[in-house]
mmCIF file of C-alpha atoms in Angstrom:
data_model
loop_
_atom_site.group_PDB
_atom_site.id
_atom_site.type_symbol
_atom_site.label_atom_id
_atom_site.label_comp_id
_atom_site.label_asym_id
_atom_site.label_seq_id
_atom_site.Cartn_x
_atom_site.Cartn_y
_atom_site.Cartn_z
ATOM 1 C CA UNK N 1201 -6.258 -20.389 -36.113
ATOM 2 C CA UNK N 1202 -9.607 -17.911 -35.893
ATOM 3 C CA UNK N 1203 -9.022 -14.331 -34.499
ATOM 4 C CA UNK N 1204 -10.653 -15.121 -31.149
ATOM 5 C CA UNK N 1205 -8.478 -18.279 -30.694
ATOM 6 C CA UNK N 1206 -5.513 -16.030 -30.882
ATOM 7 C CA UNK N 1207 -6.932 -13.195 -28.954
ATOM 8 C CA UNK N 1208 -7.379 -15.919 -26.165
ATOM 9 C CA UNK N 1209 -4.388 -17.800 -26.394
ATOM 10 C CA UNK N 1210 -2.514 -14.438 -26.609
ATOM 11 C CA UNK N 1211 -4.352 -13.995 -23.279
ATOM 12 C CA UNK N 1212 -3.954 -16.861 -21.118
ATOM 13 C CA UNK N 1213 0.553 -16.019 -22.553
ATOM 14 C CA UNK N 1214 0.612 -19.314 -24.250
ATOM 15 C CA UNK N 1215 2.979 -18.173 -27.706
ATOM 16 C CA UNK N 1216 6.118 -18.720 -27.798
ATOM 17 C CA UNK N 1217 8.229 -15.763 -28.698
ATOM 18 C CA UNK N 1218 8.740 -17.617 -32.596
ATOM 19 C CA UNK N 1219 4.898 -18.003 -32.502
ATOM 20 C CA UNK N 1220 4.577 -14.051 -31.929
ATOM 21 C CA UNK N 1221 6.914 -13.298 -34.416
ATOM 22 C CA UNK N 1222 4.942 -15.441 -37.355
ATOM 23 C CA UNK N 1223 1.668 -13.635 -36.315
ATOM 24 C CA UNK N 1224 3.456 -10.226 -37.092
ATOM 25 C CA UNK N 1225 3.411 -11.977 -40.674
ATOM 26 C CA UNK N 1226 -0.559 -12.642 -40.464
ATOM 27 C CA UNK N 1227 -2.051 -10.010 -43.038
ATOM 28 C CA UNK N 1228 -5.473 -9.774 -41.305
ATOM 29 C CA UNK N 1229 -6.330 -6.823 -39.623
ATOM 30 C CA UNK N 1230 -7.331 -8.477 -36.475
ATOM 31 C CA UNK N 1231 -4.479 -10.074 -35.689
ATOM 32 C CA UNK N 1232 -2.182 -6.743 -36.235
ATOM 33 C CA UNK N 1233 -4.101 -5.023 -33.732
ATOM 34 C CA UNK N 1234 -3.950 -7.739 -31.264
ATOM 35 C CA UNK N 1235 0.155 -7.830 -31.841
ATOM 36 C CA UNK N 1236 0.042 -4.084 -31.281
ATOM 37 C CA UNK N 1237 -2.200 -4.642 -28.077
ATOM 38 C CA UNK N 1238 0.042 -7.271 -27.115
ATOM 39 C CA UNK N 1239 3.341 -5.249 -27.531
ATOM 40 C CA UNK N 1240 1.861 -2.106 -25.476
ATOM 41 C CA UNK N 1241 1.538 -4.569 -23.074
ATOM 42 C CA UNK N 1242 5.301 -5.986 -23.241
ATOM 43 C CA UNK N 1243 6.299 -2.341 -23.060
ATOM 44 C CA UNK N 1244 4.425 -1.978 -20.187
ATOM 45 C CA UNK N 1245 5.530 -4.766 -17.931
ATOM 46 C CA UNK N 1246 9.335 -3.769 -19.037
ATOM 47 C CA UNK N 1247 8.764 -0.041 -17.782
ATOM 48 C CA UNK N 1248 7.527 -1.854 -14.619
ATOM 49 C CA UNK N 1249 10.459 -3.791 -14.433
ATOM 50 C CA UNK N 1250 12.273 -0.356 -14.637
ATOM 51 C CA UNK N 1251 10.683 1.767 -12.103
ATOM 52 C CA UNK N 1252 10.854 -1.704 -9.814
ATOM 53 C CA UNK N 1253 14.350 -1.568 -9.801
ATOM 54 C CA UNK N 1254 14.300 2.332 -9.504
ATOM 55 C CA UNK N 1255 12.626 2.028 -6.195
ATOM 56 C CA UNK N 1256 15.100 -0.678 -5.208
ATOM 57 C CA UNK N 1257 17.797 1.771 -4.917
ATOM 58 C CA UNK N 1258 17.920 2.487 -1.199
ATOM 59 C CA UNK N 1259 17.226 -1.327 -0.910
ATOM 60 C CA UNK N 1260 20.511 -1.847 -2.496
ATOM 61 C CA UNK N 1261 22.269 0.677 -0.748
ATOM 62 C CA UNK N 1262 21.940 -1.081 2.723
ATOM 63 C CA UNK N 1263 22.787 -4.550 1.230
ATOM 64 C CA UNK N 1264 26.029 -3.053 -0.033
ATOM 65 C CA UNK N 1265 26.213 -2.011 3.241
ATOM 66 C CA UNK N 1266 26.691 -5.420 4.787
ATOM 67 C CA UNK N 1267 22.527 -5.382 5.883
ATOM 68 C CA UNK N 1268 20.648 -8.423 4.815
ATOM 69 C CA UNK N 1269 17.225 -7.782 6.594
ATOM 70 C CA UNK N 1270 16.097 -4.135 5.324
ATOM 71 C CA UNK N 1271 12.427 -3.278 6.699
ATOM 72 C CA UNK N 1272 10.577 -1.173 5.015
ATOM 73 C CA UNK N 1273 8.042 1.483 7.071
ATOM 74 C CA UNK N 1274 5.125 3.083 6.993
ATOM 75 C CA UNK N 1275 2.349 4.454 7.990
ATOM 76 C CA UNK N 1276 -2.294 4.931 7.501
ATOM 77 C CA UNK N 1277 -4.491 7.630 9.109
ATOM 78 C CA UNK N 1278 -2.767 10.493 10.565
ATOM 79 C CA UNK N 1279 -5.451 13.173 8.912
ATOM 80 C CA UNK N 1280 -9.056 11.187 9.947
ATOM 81 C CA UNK N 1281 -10.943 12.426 12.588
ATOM 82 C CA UNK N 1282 -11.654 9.024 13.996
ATOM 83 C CA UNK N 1283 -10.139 5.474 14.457
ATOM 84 C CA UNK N 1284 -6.504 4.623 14.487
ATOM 85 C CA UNK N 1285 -3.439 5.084 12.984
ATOM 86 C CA UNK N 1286 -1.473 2.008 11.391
ATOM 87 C CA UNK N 1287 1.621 1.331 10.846
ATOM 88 C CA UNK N 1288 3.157 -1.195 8.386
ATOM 89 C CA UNK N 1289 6.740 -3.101 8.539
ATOM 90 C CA UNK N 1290 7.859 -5.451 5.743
ATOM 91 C CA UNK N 1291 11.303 -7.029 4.969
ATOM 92 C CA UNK N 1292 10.699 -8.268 1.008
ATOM 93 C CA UNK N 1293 12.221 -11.760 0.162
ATOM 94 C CA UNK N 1294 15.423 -11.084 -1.789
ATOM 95 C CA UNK N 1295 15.022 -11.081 -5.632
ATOM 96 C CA UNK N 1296 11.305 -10.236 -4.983
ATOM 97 C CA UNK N 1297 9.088 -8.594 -7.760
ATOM 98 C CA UNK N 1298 5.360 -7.737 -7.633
ATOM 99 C CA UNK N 1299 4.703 -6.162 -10.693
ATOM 100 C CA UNK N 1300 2.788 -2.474 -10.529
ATOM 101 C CA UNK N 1301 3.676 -1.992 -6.722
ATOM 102 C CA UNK N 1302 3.480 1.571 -5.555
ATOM 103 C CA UNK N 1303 2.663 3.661 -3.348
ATOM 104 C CA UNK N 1304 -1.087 2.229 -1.823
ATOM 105 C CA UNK N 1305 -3.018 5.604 -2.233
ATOM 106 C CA UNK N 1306 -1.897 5.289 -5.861
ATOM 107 C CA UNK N 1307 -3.684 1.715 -6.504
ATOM 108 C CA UNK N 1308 -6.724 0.848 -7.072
ATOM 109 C CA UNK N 1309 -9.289 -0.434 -4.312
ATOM 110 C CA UNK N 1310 -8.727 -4.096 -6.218
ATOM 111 C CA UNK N 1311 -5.218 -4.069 -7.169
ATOM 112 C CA UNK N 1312 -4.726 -2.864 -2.694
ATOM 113 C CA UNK N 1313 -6.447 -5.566 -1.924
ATOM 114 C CA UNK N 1314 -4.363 -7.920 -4.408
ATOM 115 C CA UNK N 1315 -0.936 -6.438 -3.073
ATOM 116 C CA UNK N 1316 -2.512 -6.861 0.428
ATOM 117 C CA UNK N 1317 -2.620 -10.998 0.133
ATOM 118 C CA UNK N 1318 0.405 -11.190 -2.146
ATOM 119 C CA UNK N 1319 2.649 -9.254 0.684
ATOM 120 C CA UNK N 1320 1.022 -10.965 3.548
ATOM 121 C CA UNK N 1321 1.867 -14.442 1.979
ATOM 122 C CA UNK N 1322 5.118 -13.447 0.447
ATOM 123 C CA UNK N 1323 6.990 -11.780 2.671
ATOM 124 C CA UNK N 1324 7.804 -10.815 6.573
ATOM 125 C CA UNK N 1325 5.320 -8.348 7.455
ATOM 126 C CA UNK N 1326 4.657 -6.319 10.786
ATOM 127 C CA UNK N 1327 1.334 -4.298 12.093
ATOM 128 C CA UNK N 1328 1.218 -1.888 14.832
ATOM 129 C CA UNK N 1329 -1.797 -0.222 16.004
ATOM 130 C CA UNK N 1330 -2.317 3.136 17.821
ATOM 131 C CA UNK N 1331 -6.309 3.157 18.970
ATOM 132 C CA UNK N 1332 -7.943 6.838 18.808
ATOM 133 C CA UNK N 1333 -7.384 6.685 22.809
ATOM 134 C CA UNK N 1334 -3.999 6.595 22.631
ATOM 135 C CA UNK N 1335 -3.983 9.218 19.711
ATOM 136 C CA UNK N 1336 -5.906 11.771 22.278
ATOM 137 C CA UNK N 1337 -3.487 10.930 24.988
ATOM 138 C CA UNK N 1338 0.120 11.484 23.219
ATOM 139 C CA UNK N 1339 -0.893 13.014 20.394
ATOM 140 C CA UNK N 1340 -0.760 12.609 16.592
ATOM 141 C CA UNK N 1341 2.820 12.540 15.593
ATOM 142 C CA UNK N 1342 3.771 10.738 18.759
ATOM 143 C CA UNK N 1343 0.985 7.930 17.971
ATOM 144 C CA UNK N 1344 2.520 7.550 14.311
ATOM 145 C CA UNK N 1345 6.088 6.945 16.112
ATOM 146 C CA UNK N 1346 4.914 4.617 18.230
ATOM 147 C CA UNK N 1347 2.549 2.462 15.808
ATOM 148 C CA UNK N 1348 6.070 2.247 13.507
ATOM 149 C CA UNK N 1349 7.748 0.616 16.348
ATOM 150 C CA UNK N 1350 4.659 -1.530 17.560
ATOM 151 C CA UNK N 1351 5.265 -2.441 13.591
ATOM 152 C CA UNK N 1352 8.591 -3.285 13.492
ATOM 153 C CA UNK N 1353 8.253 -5.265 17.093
ATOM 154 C CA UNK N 1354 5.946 -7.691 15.655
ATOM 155 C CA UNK N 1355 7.750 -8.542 12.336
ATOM 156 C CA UNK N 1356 9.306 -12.425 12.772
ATOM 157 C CA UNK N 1357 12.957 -11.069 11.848
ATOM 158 C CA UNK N 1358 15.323 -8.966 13.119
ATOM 159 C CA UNK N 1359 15.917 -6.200 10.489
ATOM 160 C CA UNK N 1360 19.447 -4.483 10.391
ATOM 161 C CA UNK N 1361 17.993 -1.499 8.840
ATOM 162 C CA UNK N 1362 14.975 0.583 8.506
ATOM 163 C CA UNK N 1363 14.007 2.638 6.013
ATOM 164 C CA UNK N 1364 10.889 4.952 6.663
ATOM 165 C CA UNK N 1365 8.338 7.391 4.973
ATOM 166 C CA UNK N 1366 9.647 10.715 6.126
ATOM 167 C CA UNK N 1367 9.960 9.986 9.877
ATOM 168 C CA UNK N 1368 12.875 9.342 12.392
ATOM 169 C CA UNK N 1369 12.483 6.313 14.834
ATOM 170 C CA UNK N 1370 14.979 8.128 17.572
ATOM 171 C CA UNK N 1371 13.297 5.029 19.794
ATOM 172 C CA UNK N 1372 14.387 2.284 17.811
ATOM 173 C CA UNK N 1373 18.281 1.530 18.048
ATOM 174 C CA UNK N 1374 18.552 0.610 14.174
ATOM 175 C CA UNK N 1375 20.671 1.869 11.443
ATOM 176 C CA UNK N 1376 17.767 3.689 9.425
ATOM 177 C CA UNK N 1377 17.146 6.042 6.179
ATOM 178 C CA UNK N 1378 14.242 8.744 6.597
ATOM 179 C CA UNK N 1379 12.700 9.123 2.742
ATOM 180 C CA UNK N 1380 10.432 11.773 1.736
ATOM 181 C CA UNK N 1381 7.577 10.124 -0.248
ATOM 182 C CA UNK N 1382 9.458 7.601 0.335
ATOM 183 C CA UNK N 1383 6.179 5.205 -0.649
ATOM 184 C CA UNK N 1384 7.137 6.084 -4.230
ATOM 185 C CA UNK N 1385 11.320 5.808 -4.168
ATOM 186 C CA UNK N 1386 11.289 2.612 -2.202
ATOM 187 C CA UNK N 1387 9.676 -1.100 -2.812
ATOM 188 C CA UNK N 1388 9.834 -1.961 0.770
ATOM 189 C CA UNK N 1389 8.157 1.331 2.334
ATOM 190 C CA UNK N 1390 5.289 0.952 -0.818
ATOM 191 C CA UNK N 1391 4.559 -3.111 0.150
ATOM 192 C CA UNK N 1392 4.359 -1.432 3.897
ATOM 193 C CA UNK N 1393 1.897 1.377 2.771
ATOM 194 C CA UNK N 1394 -0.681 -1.288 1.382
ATOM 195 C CA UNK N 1395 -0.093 -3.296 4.231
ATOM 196 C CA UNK N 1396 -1.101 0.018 6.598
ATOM 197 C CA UNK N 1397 -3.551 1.294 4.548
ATOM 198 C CA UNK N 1398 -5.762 -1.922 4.007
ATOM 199 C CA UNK N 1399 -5.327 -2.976 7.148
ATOM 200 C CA UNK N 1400 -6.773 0.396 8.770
ATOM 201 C CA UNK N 1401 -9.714 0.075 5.783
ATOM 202 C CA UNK N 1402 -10.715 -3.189 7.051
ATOM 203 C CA UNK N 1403 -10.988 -1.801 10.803
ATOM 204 C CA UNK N 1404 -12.816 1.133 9.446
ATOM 205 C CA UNK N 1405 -15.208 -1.473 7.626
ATOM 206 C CA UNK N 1406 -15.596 -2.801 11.208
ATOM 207 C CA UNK N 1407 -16.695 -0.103 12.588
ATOM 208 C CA UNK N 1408 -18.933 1.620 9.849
ATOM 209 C CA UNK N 1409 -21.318 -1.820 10.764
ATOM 210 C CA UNK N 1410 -21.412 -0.526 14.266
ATOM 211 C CA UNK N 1411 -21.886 2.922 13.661
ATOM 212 C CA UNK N 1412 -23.242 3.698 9.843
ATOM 213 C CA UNK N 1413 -24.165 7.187 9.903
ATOM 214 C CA UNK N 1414 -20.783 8.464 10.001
ATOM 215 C CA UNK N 1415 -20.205 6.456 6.514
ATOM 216 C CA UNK N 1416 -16.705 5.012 7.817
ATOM 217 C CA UNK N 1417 -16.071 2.441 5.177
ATOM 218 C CA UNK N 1418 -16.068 4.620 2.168
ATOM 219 C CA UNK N 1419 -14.388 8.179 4.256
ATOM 220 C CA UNK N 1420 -11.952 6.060 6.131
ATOM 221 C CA UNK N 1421 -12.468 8.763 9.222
ATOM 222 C CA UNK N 1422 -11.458 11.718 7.001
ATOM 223 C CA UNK N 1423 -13.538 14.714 7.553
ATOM 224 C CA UNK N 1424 -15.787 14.802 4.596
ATOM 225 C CA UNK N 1425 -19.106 16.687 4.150
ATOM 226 C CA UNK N 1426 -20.929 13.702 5.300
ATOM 227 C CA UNK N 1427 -18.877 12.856 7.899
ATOM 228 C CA UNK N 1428 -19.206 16.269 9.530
ATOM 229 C CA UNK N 1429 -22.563 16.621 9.078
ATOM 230 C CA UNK N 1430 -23.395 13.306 10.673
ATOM 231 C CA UNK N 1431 -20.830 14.410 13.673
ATOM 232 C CA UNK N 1432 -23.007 17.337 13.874
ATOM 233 C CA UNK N 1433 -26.384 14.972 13.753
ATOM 234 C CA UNK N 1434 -24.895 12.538 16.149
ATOM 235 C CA UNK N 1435 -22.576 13.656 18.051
ATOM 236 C CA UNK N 1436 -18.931 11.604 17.817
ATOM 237 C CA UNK N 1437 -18.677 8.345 18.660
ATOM 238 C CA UNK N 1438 -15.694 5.578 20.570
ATOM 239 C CA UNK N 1439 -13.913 5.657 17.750
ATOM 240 C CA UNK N 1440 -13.715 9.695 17.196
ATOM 241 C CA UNK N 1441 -10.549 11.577 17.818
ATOM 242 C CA UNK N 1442 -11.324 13.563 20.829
ATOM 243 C CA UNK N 1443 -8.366 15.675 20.185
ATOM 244 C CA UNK N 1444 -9.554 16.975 16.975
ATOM 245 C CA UNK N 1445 -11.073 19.468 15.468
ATOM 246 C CA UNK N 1446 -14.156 19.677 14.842
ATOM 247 C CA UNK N 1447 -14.550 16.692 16.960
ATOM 248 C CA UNK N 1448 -14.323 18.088 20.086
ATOM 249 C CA UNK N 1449 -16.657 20.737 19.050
ATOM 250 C CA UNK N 1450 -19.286 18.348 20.055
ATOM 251 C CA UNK N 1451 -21.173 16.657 22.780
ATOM 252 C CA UNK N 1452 -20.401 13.145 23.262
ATOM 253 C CA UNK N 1453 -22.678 10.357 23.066
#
């Protein structure tokens, strides 16, 4: 077998474990440093596999409990100065694994985007949505509450227990765990982050076609340079938070 049909087999997984150990015996150079390339790899899918079941812990926890349907919560765009904030709910199948999941604003655009279909498919998910109206009207942290249970409302089971990214659902009559950064300590609250975050991107997306100066589909809202200035040029538009400073510095158009 040539060097590049290994490299490609090697690719598409298609050794057995007895194959991989006879290639260790192969003394040419190329196929040493694809065995070395392929056990970084290995190593890498097994520390994975670790941190996965790190981040399961407070999943566990509630199952010892007696709780079968644990929802994980949380929430996209409480900084911006424009469009809303989302909130995402998911209840992961049980035994589920989706290798590299994390936090969202720790993935890459693509690998979001990947998560985003694999959760939406896999699992029970939930979306609530708090428009920059609403945001004006009750304010920020309020908004965030309430697009958490608009999240949890719309998922298709009944979860016995909530955990959430560092805010308490008083509303919500749920047994439920409040995590700091809880997007990195637990699966559930991580699959809802992408499901938030990608979710408010694509709105954003939306509206950068309807209003392009402000440059909404690559600042999400946030108050970057750009976005200033062009609040500056322009004025703020629907989808600004009225609330907001510097955004109610200016005269609406």
């Amino acid at each position: 077998m040539t060097i590049s049909e290994v490299k490609q087999k090697m690719k598409d997984e298609e050794f057995t474990q007895t194959e991989i150990e006879a290639l260790r015996q192969d003394g040419r150079k190329g196929v040493q440093k694809l065995i070395q390339q392929y056990d970084a790899a290995q190593e890498k899918q097994r520390l994975q596999k670790v941190k996965y079941e790190e981040m399961k812990e407070f999943e566990k926890h509630a199952w010892q409990r007696g709780c079968q349907l644990v929802a994980g919560i949380d929430e996209a765009g409480r900084g911006p100065l424009a469009g809303p904030v989302v909130a995402g709910a998911v209840i992961l199948p049980d035994g589920y694994y989706l290798e590299g999941l994390n936090d969202s604003k720790l993935l890459s655009l693509a690998k979001r985007e990947e998560f985003f279909k694999r959760i939406k498919q896999d699992a029970d998910y939930g979306v609530g949505i708090v428009t920059n109206e609403e945001i004006d009207e009750i304010n920020i942290y309020n908004a965030t509450k309430l697009a958490m249970q608009r999240a949890v409302a719309s998922l298709n089971q009944n979860p016995d227990h909530l955990l959430i990214d560092a805010v308490d659902l008083e509303e919500v009559d749920l047994p439920q765990t409040n995590l700091v950064k809880g997007d990195q300590r637990s699966v559930s609250i991580a699959a809802a982050s992408v499901i938030a975050k990608v979710t408010r991107d694509h709105l954003m997306a939306e509206y950068d076609i309807q209003y392009p100066m402000y440059r909404f589909s690559s600042n999400q809202g946030y108050g970057t340079k750009e976005h200033v200035d062009a609040l500056k040029a322009h004025g703020p538009s629907p989808f600004h938070r009225k609330s907001f400073a510097p955004v109610k510095e200016y005269t609406y158009v």
